[in-house]
Amino acid sequence: DTEVTQTPKHLVMGMTNKKSLKCEQHMGHRAMYWYKQKAKKPPELMFVYSYEKLSINESVPSRFSPECPNSSLLNLHLHALQPEDSALYLCASSQDGNGGDLEQFFGPGTRLTVL
Amino acid sequence: GEDVEQSLFLSVREGDSSVINCTYTDSSSTYLYWYKQEPGAGLQLLTYIFSNMDMKQDQRLTVLLNKKDKHLSLRIADTQTGDSAIYFCAESTNTGFQKLVFGTGTRLLVSP
């Protein structure tokens, strides 16, 4: 299984809602990533987990809250989002996130619309 | 700085070669990558090159790296309509984690 899966595929939410994005991989990878991709822009790194510990937070607002309950799962909890947070949210995983760890495997993304 | 620039758009005919260019500014880049993104999909790693190499060939793909000019290119030979997608170059440095900085992306359109 060389796949990263993400649910849901699409999500529409209001600014007062609380929702969660989910990501799963069964490749035995120990590093997992959240990226945000606005339309016609490159992906931008948000968070990195390594061995279930948060290792990088790229100054992301607190309305985005990541969680890594085990080595296969990565969640992104959303609360009080703004319309400008509408984007494609991509999850990725890699072997262990250290030097020489060459490939990140990406999921298909969750397209989020905030009304 | 970590600016990675690409031209926005490239249009070619099926069977021609495509060359997608990328310039970067971070001289401490260790690995440089090319990713492909089809509409509504995630990113697929096509190939990568280590910064002490100047060329890498992988089937229809040829990567050229000019470290002095901080210029990276991807040549796709015999381009097919299935190659139509957005292509991102990306760089990472030799830090503990694979922090990728992506280029602005080039949309490749292949016409029959």
Coordinates of N, CA and C in Angstrom, one line a residue:
Chain A
D1 N 0.9 -1.2 0.0 CA 0.0 0.0 0.0 C 0.9 1.2 0.0
T2 N 0.9 2.0 -1.1 CA 1.8 3.1 -1.2 C 0.9 4.4 -1.4
E3 N -0.2 4.4 -0.6 CA -1.1 5.5 -0.8 C -1.3 6.3 0.5
V4 N -1.5 7.6 0.3 CA -2.0 8.5 1.4 C -3.4 8.8 1.1
T5 N -4.3 8.6 2.0 CA -5.7 8.9 1.8 C -6.1 10.1 2.6
Q6 N -7.0 10.8 2.1 CA -7.5 12.0 2.8 C -9.0 12.0 2.8
T7 N -9.7 12.4 3.9 CA -11.1 12.6 3.9 C -11.5 13.8 4.7
P8 N -12.5 14.5 4.3 CA -13.3 14.3 3.1 C -12.6 14.8 1.9
K9 N -13.1 14.6 0.7 CA -12.6 15.1 -0.6 C -12.9 16.6 -0.7
H10 N -14.1 16.9 -0.3 CA -14.6 18.3 -0.3 C -15.3 18.6 1.0
L11 N -15.1 19.9 1.5 CA -15.7 20.3 2.7 C -16.1 21.8 2.6
V12 N -17.4 22.0 2.9 CA -17.9 23.4 3.0 C -18.3 23.7 4.4
M13 N -17.8 24.8 5.0 CA -18.1 25.1 6.4 C -18.3 26.6 6.6
G14 N -19.1 26.9 7.6 CA -19.3 28.3 7.9 C -18.2 28.7 8.9
M15 N -18.1 30.0 9.1 CA -17.1 30.5 10.0 C -17.2 30.2 11.4
T16 N -18.4 29.7 11.8 CA -18.5 29.3 13.3 C -18.5 27.8 13.5
N17 N -18.3 27.1 12.4 CA -18.3 25.6 12.5 C -16.9 25.1 13.0
K18 N -17.0 23.8 13.6 CA -15.8 23.1 13.9 C -15.8 21.8 13.0
K19 N -14.7 21.6 12.3 CA -14.6 20.4 11.5 C -13.2 19.8 11.6
S20 N -13.0 18.6 11.1 CA -11.7 18.0 11.1 C -11.4 17.4 9.7
L21 N -10.1 17.6 9.3 CA -9.6 16.8 8.1 C -8.8 15.7 8.6
K22 N -8.9 14.6 7.8 CA -8.2 13.3 8.2 C -7.3 12.9 7.1
C23 N -6.2 12.3 7.6 CA -5.2 11.8 6.6 C -4.7 10.4 7.2
E24 N -4.5 9.5 6.3 CA -4.0 8.1 6.8 C -3.0 7.6 5.8
Q25 N -2.0 6.9 6.3 CA -1.1 6.2 5.5 C -0.7 4.9 6.2
H26 N -0.4 3.8 5.4 CA 0.0 2.5 6.0 C 1.2 2.1 5.3
M27 N 2.2 3.0 5.1 CA 3.5 2.7 4.6 C 4.5 2.6 5.6
G28 N 4.1 2.7 6.9 CA 5.1 2.7 8.0 C 5.9 4.0 8.1
H29 N 5.5 5.0 7.4 CA 6.2 6.3 7.5 C 6.1 6.9 8.9
R30 N 7.1 7.6 9.3 CA 7.1 8.2 10.6 C 7.1 9.7 10.6
A31 N 7.0 10.3 9.4 CA 6.9 11.8 9.3 C 5.7 12.1 8.5
M32 N 4.9 13.0 8.9 CA 3.6 13.4 8.2 C 3.5 14.9 8.2
Y33 N 2.9 15.4 7.1 CA 3.0 16.8 6.8 C 1.6 17.3 6.5
W34 N 1.3 18.6 6.8 CA 0.1 19.3 6.3 C 0.6 20.5 5.4
Y35 N 0.1 20.6 4.2 CA 0.3 21.7 3.3 C -1.0 22.4 3.0
K36 N -0.9 23.7 2.7 CA -2.0 24.5 2.2 C -1.7 25.0 0.8
Q37 N -2.6 24.8 -0.1 CA -2.4 25.2 -1.5 C -3.6 26.1 -1.9
K38 N -3.3 27.4 -2.1 CA -4.3 28.3 -2.7 C -4.3 28.1 -4.2
A39 N -5.5 28.5 -4.8 CA -5.6 28.3 -6.3 C -4.5 29.0 -7.0
K40 N -3.9 28.3 -8.0 CA -2.9 28.7 -8.8 C -1.6 29.1 -8.1
K41 N -1.4 28.5 -6.9 CA -0.2 28.8 -6.1 C 0.5 27.5 -5.7
P42 N 1.7 27.5 -5.3 CA 2.4 26.3 -4.9 C 1.9 25.9 -3.5
P43 N 2.1 24.6 -3.1 CA 1.8 24.3 -1.7 C 2.7 25.0 -0.7
E44 N 2.2 25.3 0.4 CA 3.0 25.9 1.5 C 2.9 25.0 2.7
L45 N 4.1 24.7 3.3 CA 4.1 23.9 4.5 C 3.4 24.6 5.7
M46 N 2.6 23.7 6.4 CA 2.0 24.2 7.6 C 2.6 23.6 8.8
F47 N 2.5 22.2 8.9 CA 3.0 21.5 10.1 C 3.8 20.3 9.6
V48 N 4.7 19.8 10.5 CA 5.4 18.6 10.3 C 5.3 17.8 11.6
Y49 N 4.9 16.5 11.5 CA 5.0 15.6 12.7 C 6.1 14.6 12.4
S50 N 6.9 14.3 13.4 CA 7.9 13.3 13.3 C 7.8 12.4 14.5
Y51 N 7.6 11.1 14.3 CA 7.4 10.2 15.4 C 6.4 10.7 16.3
E52 N 5.2 11.1 15.7 CA 4.0 11.5 16.5 C 4.3 12.8 17.3
K53 N 5.4 13.5 17.1 CA 5.6 14.7 17.8 C 5.6 15.9 16.8
L54 N 5.0 17.0 17.2 CA 5.0 18.2 16.3 C 6.4 18.7 16.2
S55 N 7.0 18.8 15.1 CA 8.4 19.3 14.9 C 8.5 20.6 14.2
I56 N 7.6 20.9 13.3 CA 7.6 22.2 12.7 C 6.1 22.8 12.7
N57 N 6.0 24.0 13.1 CA 4.8 24.8 12.9 C 5.2 26.1 12.3
E58 N 4.7 26.2 11.0 CA 5.2 27.4 10.2 C 4.3 28.6 10.5
S59 N 4.3 29.0 11.8 CA 3.5 30.2 12.2 C 2.1 30.2 11.7
V60 N 1.5 29.0 11.9 CA 0.1 28.8 11.4 C -0.9 29.4 12.5
P61 N -1.9 30.1 12.1 CA -2.9 30.6 13.2 C -3.5 29.5 14.0
S62 N -3.8 29.8 15.2 CA -4.3 28.8 16.1 C -5.7 28.2 15.8
R63 N -6.4 28.8 14.8 CA -7.6 28.2 14.4 C -7.4 26.9 13.6
F64 N -6.2 26.6 13.3 CA -5.8 25.3 12.7 C -5.0 24.6 13.8
S65 N -5.5 23.4 14.2 CA -4.9 22.6 15.3 C -4.6 21.2 14.8
P66 N -3.3 20.9 14.6 CA -3.0 19.5 14.1 C -3.0 18.5 15.3
E67 N -3.2 17.2 14.9 CA -3.1 16.2 15.9 C -2.6 14.9 15.2
C68 N -1.7 14.2 15.9 CA -1.2 12.9 15.3 C -1.5 11.8 16.4
P69 N -2.6 11.2 16.3 CA -3.0 10.2 17.4 C -2.2 9.0 17.3
N70 N -1.7 8.6 16.2 CA -0.7 7.5 16.1 C 0.1 7.6 14.8
S71 N 1.0 6.7 14.5 CA 1.9 6.9 13.4 C 1.3 6.8 12.0
S72 N 0.0 6.3 12.0 CA -0.6 6.2 10.7 C -1.6 7.3 10.4
L73 N -2.0 8.1 11.4 CA -3.1 9.1 11.3 C -2.6 10.5 11.6
L74 N -3.2 11.4 10.8 CA -2.9 12.8 11.0 C -4.2 13.6 10.8
N75 N -4.6 14.4 11.8 CA -5.8 15.2 11.7 C -5.4 16.6 11.7
L76 N -6.4 17.4 11.1 CA -6.2 18.9 11.2 C -7.6 19.4 11.6
H77 N -7.7 19.9 12.9 CA -8.9 20.4 13.4 C -9.1 21.9 13.1
L78 N -10.3 22.2 12.6 CA -10.5 23.5 12.1 C -11.6 24.2 12.9
H79 N -11.4 25.5 13.3 CA -12.4 26.2 14.2 C -12.3 27.7 13.9
A80 N -13.4 28.3 13.7 CA -13.5 29.7 13.4 C -12.7 30.2 12.3
L81 N -12.8 29.4 11.2 CA -12.0 29.8 10.0 C -12.6 31.0 9.3
Q82 N -11.7 31.6 8.4 CA -12.1 32.7 7.6 C -12.2 32.3 6.2
P83 N -13.0 33.1 5.4 CA -13.1 32.8 4.0 C -11.7 32.7 3.3
E84 N -10.7 33.4 3.7 CA -9.4 33.3 3.0 C -8.7 32.0 3.3
D85 N -9.2 31.2 4.3 CA -8.7 29.9 4.5 C -9.1 28.9 3.5
S86 N -10.0 29.2 2.6 CA -10.4 28.3 1.6 C -9.2 28.0 0.7
A87 N -9.0 26.7 0.5 CA -7.8 26.2 -0.2 C -7.9 24.7 -0.3
L88 N -6.9 24.1 -1.0 CA -6.7 22.7 -1.0 C -5.7 22.3 0.1
Y89 N -6.1 21.4 1.0 CA -5.2 21.0 2.1 C -4.7 19.6 1.7
L90 N -3.4 19.6 1.6 CA -2.7 18.4 1.2 C -1.9 17.8 2.4
C91 N -2.1 16.5 2.5 CA -1.3 15.7 3.5 C -0.2 15.0 2.8
A92 N 0.9 14.8 3.4 CA 2.0 14.0 2.8 C 2.7 13.2 3.9
S93 N 3.4 12.1 3.5 CA 4.2 11.4 4.5 C 5.5 11.0 3.9
S94 N 6.5 10.8 4.7 CA 7.8 10.3 4.3 C 8.4 9.4 5.3
Q95 N 9.5 8.7 5.0 CA 9.9 7.6 5.8 C 10.2 8.1 7.2
D96 N 11.0 9.1 7.4 CA 11.2 9.5 8.8 C 11.5 11.0 8.9
G97 N 11.5 11.7 7.8 CA 11.7 13.2 7.8 C 13.1 13.6 8.1
N98 N 14.1 12.7 8.1 CA 15.5 13.1 8.3 C 16.2 13.3 7.0
G99 N 17.4 13.8 7.1 CA 18.2 14.0 5.9 C 18.4 12.7 5.1
G100 N 18.3 12.7 3.8 CA 18.3 11.5 3.1 C 17.0 10.8 2.8
D101 N 16.0 11.4 3.4 CA 14.6 11.0 3.3 C 14.0 11.7 2.1
L102 N 14.1 11.1 0.9 CA 14.0 11.9 -0.3 C 12.6 12.1 -0.8
E103 N 11.7 11.3 -0.5 CA 10.4 11.4 -1.2 C 9.3 11.6 -0.2
Q104 N 8.5 12.6 -0.5 CA 7.2 12.8 0.3 C 6.1 12.3 -0.6
F105 N 5.2 11.4 -0.1 CA 4.1 10.9 -0.8 C 2.9 11.8 -0.4
F106 N 2.2 12.3 -1.4 CA 1.1 13.2 -1.2 C -0.3 12.5 -1.4
G107 N -1.2 12.9 -0.5 CA -2.6 12.5 -0.7 C -3.2 13.4 -1.8
P108 N -4.5 13.1 -2.1 CA -5.2 13.9 -3.2 C -5.7 15.2 -2.7
G109 N -5.7 15.4 -1.4 CA -6.2 16.7 -0.8 C -7.6 16.7 -0.5
T110 N -7.9 17.7 0.4 CA -9.3 18.1 0.8 C -9.5 19.5 0.3
R111 N -10.5 19.7 -0.5 CA -10.8 21.0 -1.0 C -11.8 21.7 0.0
L112 N -11.3 22.7 0.7 CA -12.1 23.4 1.7 C -12.6 24.7 1.3
T113 N -13.9 24.9 1.5 CA -14.5 26.2 1.2 C -15.1 26.7 2.5
V114 N -14.7 27.9 2.9 CA -15.3 28.6 4.1 C -16.2 29.7 3.7
L115 N -17.4 29.6 4.1 CA -18.4 30.6 3.7 C -18.6 31.7 4.7
Chain B
G1 N 17.4 33.7 1.2 CA 16.0 33.7 0.8 C 15.6 32.4 0.3
E2 N 14.4 32.2 0.1 CA 13.9 30.9 -0.4 C 12.9 31.1 -1.6
D3 N 13.2 32.0 -2.5 CA 12.4 32.2 -3.6 C 12.7 31.3 -4.7
V4 N 11.7 30.6 -5.3 CA 11.9 29.7 -6.3 C 10.9 30.1 -7.4
E5 N 11.4 30.4 -8.6 CA 10.6 31.0 -9.7 C 10.5 30.1 -10.9
Q6 N 9.4 30.1 -11.5 CA 9.2 29.3 -12.7 C 8.4 30.1 -13.7
S7 N 8.5 29.9 -15.0 CA 7.6 30.5 -15.9 C 6.2 29.9 -15.8
L8 N 5.2 30.7 -16.1 CA 3.8 30.3 -15.7 C 3.2 29.2 -16.6
F9 N 3.6 29.3 -17.9 CA 2.8 28.5 -18.9 C 3.8 28.0 -20.0
L10 N 3.5 26.8 -20.5 CA 4.2 26.3 -21.6 C 3.3 25.4 -22.5
S11 N 3.3 25.7 -23.8 CA 2.4 24.9 -24.7 C 3.2 24.2 -25.7
V12 N 3.0 22.9 -25.9 CA 3.8 22.2 -26.9 C 2.9 21.3 -27.7
R13 N 3.3 20.7 -28.8 CA 2.6 19.7 -29.5 C 3.0 18.3 -29.1
E14 N 2.1 17.4 -29.2 CA 2.4 16.0 -28.9 C 3.6 15.5 -29.7
G15 N 4.6 14.9 -29.1 CA 5.7 14.4 -29.8 C 6.9 15.3 -29.7
D16 N 6.7 16.6 -29.4 CA 7.8 17.5 -29.2 C 8.5 17.3 -27.9
S17 N 9.6 18.0 -27.6 CA 10.2 18.0 -26.3 C 9.7 19.2 -25.6
S18 N 9.6 19.1 -24.3 CA 9.2 20.2 -23.4 C 10.4 20.5 -22.5
V19 N 10.6 21.8 -22.3 CA 11.7 22.2 -21.3 C 11.0 23.2 -20.3
I20 N 11.0 22.8 -19.1 CA 10.5 23.6 -18.0 C 11.6 24.1 -17.1
N21 N 11.7 25.4 -16.9 CA 12.8 26.0 -16.2 C 12.4 26.5 -14.8
C22 N 13.5 26.6 -13.9 CA 13.3 26.9 -12.5 C 14.5 27.6 -12.1
T23 N 14.4 28.7 -11.4 CA 15.5 29.4 -10.7 C 15.3 29.5 -9.2
Y24 N 16.3 29.3 -8.5 CA 16.2 29.3 -7.0 C 17.3 30.2 -6.5
T25 N 17.1 30.6 -5.2 CA 18.1 31.6 -4.6 C 18.9 31.0 -3.5
D26 N 18.4 29.9 -2.9 CA 19.0 29.4 -1.7 C 20.2 28.5 -2.0
S27 N 21.4 29.0 -1.8 CA 22.6 28.3 -2.3 C 22.9 27.1 -1.4
S28 N 22.2 27.0 -0.2 CA 22.4 25.8 0.6 C 21.5 24.6 0.2
S29 N 20.8 24.8 -0.9 CA 19.9 23.7 -1.3 C 20.7 22.4 -1.5
T30 N 20.1 21.3 -1.0 CA 20.8 20.0 -1.0 C 20.2 19.2 -2.1
Y31 N 18.9 19.1 -2.1 CA 18.2 18.3 -3.2 C 17.2 19.2 -3.9
L32 N 17.1 19.0 -5.2 CA 16.1 19.7 -6.0 C 15.2 18.7 -6.7
Y33 N 13.9 19.0 -6.7 CA 12.9 18.0 -7.1 C 12.1 18.6 -8.2
W34 N 11.5 17.6 -8.9 CA 10.4 18.0 -9.8 C 9.1 17.2 -9.5
Y35 N 8.0 17.9 -9.2 CA 6.8 17.3 -8.9 C 5.8 17.6 -10.0
K36 N 4.8 16.7 -10.2 CA 3.7 16.9 -11.2 C 2.4 16.9 -10.5
Q37 N 1.5 17.8 -10.8 CA 0.2 17.9 -10.2 C -0.8 17.9 -11.3
E38 N -1.7 16.9 -11.3 CA -2.8 16.9 -12.3 C -4.0 17.5 -11.6
P39 N -5.0 18.0 -12.4 CA -6.1 18.8 -11.9 C -6.8 18.0 -10.7
G40 N -7.0 18.7 -9.6 CA -7.7 18.1 -8.5 C -7.0 17.0 -7.8
A41 N -5.7 16.9 -8.0 CA -5.0 15.8 -7.4 C -3.8 16.3 -6.5
G42 N -3.2 15.4 -5.8 CA -2.0 15.7 -5.0 C -0.8 15.8 -5.9
L43 N 0.4 15.8 -5.3 CA 1.6 15.9 -6.1 C 2.3 14.6 -6.2
Q44 N 2.9 14.4 -7.4 CA 3.6 13.1 -7.7 C 5.1 13.5 -7.9
L45 N 6.0 12.9 -7.2 CA 7.4 13.1 -7.4 C 7.8 12.4 -8.7
L46 N 8.4 13.2 -9.6 CA 8.9 12.7 -10.9 C 10.3 12.3 -10.8
T47 N 11.1 13.2 -10.3 CA 12.6 12.9 -10.2 C 13.2 13.9 -9.3
Y48 N 14.4 13.7 -8.9 CA 15.2 14.6 -8.0 C 16.6 14.6 -8.4
I49 N 17.4 15.6 -8.0 CA 18.8 15.6 -8.3 C 19.5 16.2 -7.1
F50 N 20.6 15.6 -6.7 CA 21.4 16.1 -5.6 C 22.3 17.2 -6.1
S51 N 22.6 18.2 -5.2 CA 23.1 19.4 -5.7 C 24.6 19.3 -6.2
N52 N 25.2 18.2 -6.0 CA 26.6 18.0 -6.5 C 26.6 17.3 -7.9
M53 N 25.4 17.1 -8.5 CA 25.3 16.6 -9.8 C 24.9 17.7 -10.8
D54 N 25.2 17.5 -12.0 CA 24.7 18.5 -13.0 C 23.7 17.9 -14.0
M55 N 23.6 16.6 -14.0 CA 22.6 16.1 -14.9 C 22.1 14.7 -14.4
K56 N 20.8 14.5 -14.6 CA 20.2 13.2 -14.3 C 19.2 12.8 -15.4
Q57 N 19.3 11.6 -15.9 CA 18.3 11.1 -16.9 C 17.5 10.0 -16.4
D58 N 16.3 10.0 -16.6 CA 15.4 8.9 -16.1 C 14.3 8.7 -17.2
Q59 N 14.5 7.8 -18.1 CA 13.6 7.5 -19.2 C 13.4 8.7 -20.0
R60 N 12.1 9.3 -20.1 CA 11.9 10.5 -20.9 C 12.3 11.8 -20.3
L61 N 12.7 11.7 -19.0 CA 13.0 12.9 -18.2 C 14.5 13.1 -18.1
T62 N 14.9 14.4 -18.4 CA 16.3 14.8 -18.2 C 16.3 16.1 -17.3
V63 N 17.0 16.0 -16.2 CA 17.2 17.1 -15.3 C 18.6 17.7 -15.5
L64 N 18.6 19.0 -15.7 CA 19.9 19.7 -15.8 C 20.0 20.7 -14.6
L65 N 21.1 20.8 -13.9 CA 21.3 21.7 -12.8 C 22.6 22.5 -13.1
N66 N 22.4 23.8 -13.1 CA 23.5 24.8 -13.1 C 23.6 25.4 -11.8
K67 N 24.5 24.9 -10.9 CA 24.5 25.4 -9.6 C 25.0 26.8 -9.5
K68 N 25.9 27.2 -10.4 CA 26.5 28.5 -10.4 C 25.4 29.6 -10.6
D69 N 24.5 29.3 -11.6 CA 23.5 30.2 -11.9 C 22.2 29.9 -11.1
K70 N 22.2 28.9 -10.3 CA 21.0 28.4 -9.5 C 19.8 28.2 -10.5
H71 N 20.1 27.4 -11.5 CA 19.1 27.2 -12.6 C 18.9 25.7 -12.7
L72 N 17.7 25.3 -12.7 CA 17.3 23.9 -12.8 C 16.3 23.7 -14.0
S73 N 16.4 22.7 -14.8 CA 15.5 22.5 -15.9 C 15.0 21.0 -15.9
L74 N 13.8 20.8 -16.5 CA 13.3 19.5 -16.7 C 12.9 19.4 -18.2
R75 N 13.5 18.5 -18.8 CA 13.2 18.2 -20.2 C 12.4 16.9 -20.3
I76 N 11.2 17.0 -21.0 CA 10.4 15.8 -21.2 C 10.5 15.5 -22.7
A77 N 11.0 14.4 -23.0 CA 11.1 14.0 -24.4 C 9.8 13.3 -24.9
D78 N 9.5 13.5 -26.2 CA 8.3 12.9 -26.8 C 7.1 13.1 -25.9
T79 N 6.8 14.4 -25.7 CA 5.7 14.8 -24.8 C 4.4 14.3 -25.2
Q80 N 3.6 13.7 -24.3 CA 2.3 13.2 -24.6 C 1.2 14.0 -24.0
T81 N -0.1 13.8 -24.5 CA -1.2 14.6 -23.9 C -1.3 14.3 -22.4
G82 N -1.0 13.1 -22.0 CA -1.1 12.8 -20.5 C 0.0 13.5 -19.7
D83 N 0.9 14.2 -20.3 CA 1.9 15.0 -19.6 C 1.3 16.3 -19.2
S84 N 0.2 16.7 -19.7 CA -0.5 18.0 -19.4 C -0.8 18.0 -17.9
A85 N -0.2 19.0 -17.2 CA -0.3 19.1 -15.8 C 0.4 20.4 -15.3
I86 N 0.4 20.6 -14.0 CA 1.3 21.7 -13.5 C 2.5 21.0 -12.9
Y87 N 3.7 21.6 -13.2 CA 5.0 21.0 -12.8 C 5.6 22.0 -11.8
F88 N 5.9 21.5 -10.6 CA 6.6 22.3 -9.6 C 8.0 21.8 -9.4
C89 N 9.0 22.8 -9.4 CA 10.3 22.4 -8.9 C 10.2 22.7 -7.4
A90 N 11.1 22.1 -6.6 CA 11.1 22.3 -5.2 C 12.6 22.1 -4.7
E91 N 12.9 22.7 -3.6 CA 14.2 22.6 -3.1 C 14.1 22.2 -1.6
S92 N 15.1 21.5 -1.1 CA 15.2 21.2 0.3 C 16.7 21.4 0.7
T93 N 16.9 21.8 2.0 CA 18.3 21.9 2.5 C 18.6 20.8 3.5
N94 N 19.8 20.7 3.9 CA 20.3 19.6 4.7 C 20.0 19.8 6.1
T95 N 18.7 20.1 6.4 CA 18.3 20.2 7.8 C 17.7 18.9 8.3
G96 N 17.2 18.8 9.5 CA 16.8 17.6 10.0 C 15.5 17.1 9.3
F97 N 14.8 17.9 8.8 CA 13.5 17.5 8.2 C 13.4 18.0 6.7
Q98 N 12.6 17.2 6.0 CA 12.6 17.5 4.6 C 11.6 18.7 4.3
K99 N 12.0 19.9 4.6 CA 11.2 21.0 4.4 C 11.3 21.5 3.0
L100 N 10.3 21.2 2.2 CA 10.3 21.5 0.8 C 9.8 23.0 0.6
V101 N 10.5 23.7 -0.3 CA 10.0 25.0 -0.8 C 9.7 24.8 -2.2
F102 N 8.5 25.1 -2.6 CA 8.1 24.8 -4.0 C 8.2 26.1 -4.8
G103 N 8.5 25.9 -6.1 CA 8.4 27.0 -7.1 C 7.0 27.3 -7.4
T104 N 6.8 28.4 -8.2 CA 5.5 28.9 -8.5 C 4.7 28.1 -9.4
G105 N 5.3 27.1 -10.1 CA 4.6 26.1 -10.9 C 4.5 26.6 -12.3
T106 N 4.6 25.6 -13.2 CA 4.5 25.8 -14.7 C 3.3 24.9 -15.2
R107 N 2.4 25.5 -15.8 CA 1.3 24.7 -16.4 C 1.7 24.3 -17.8
L108 N 1.8 23.0 -18.1 CA 2.2 22.5 -19.4 C 0.9 22.0 -20.1
L109 N 0.7 22.5 -21.3 CA -0.4 22.1 -22.1 C 0.1 21.4 -23.3
V110 N -0.3 20.1 -23.5 CA 0.2 19.4 -24.7 C -1.0 19.2 -25.6
S111 N -0.9 19.7 -26.8 CA -2.0 19.6 -27.8 C -1.7 18.5 -28.8
P112 N -2.7 17.8 -29.3 CA -2.5 16.7 -30.2 C -2.0 17.1 -31.6

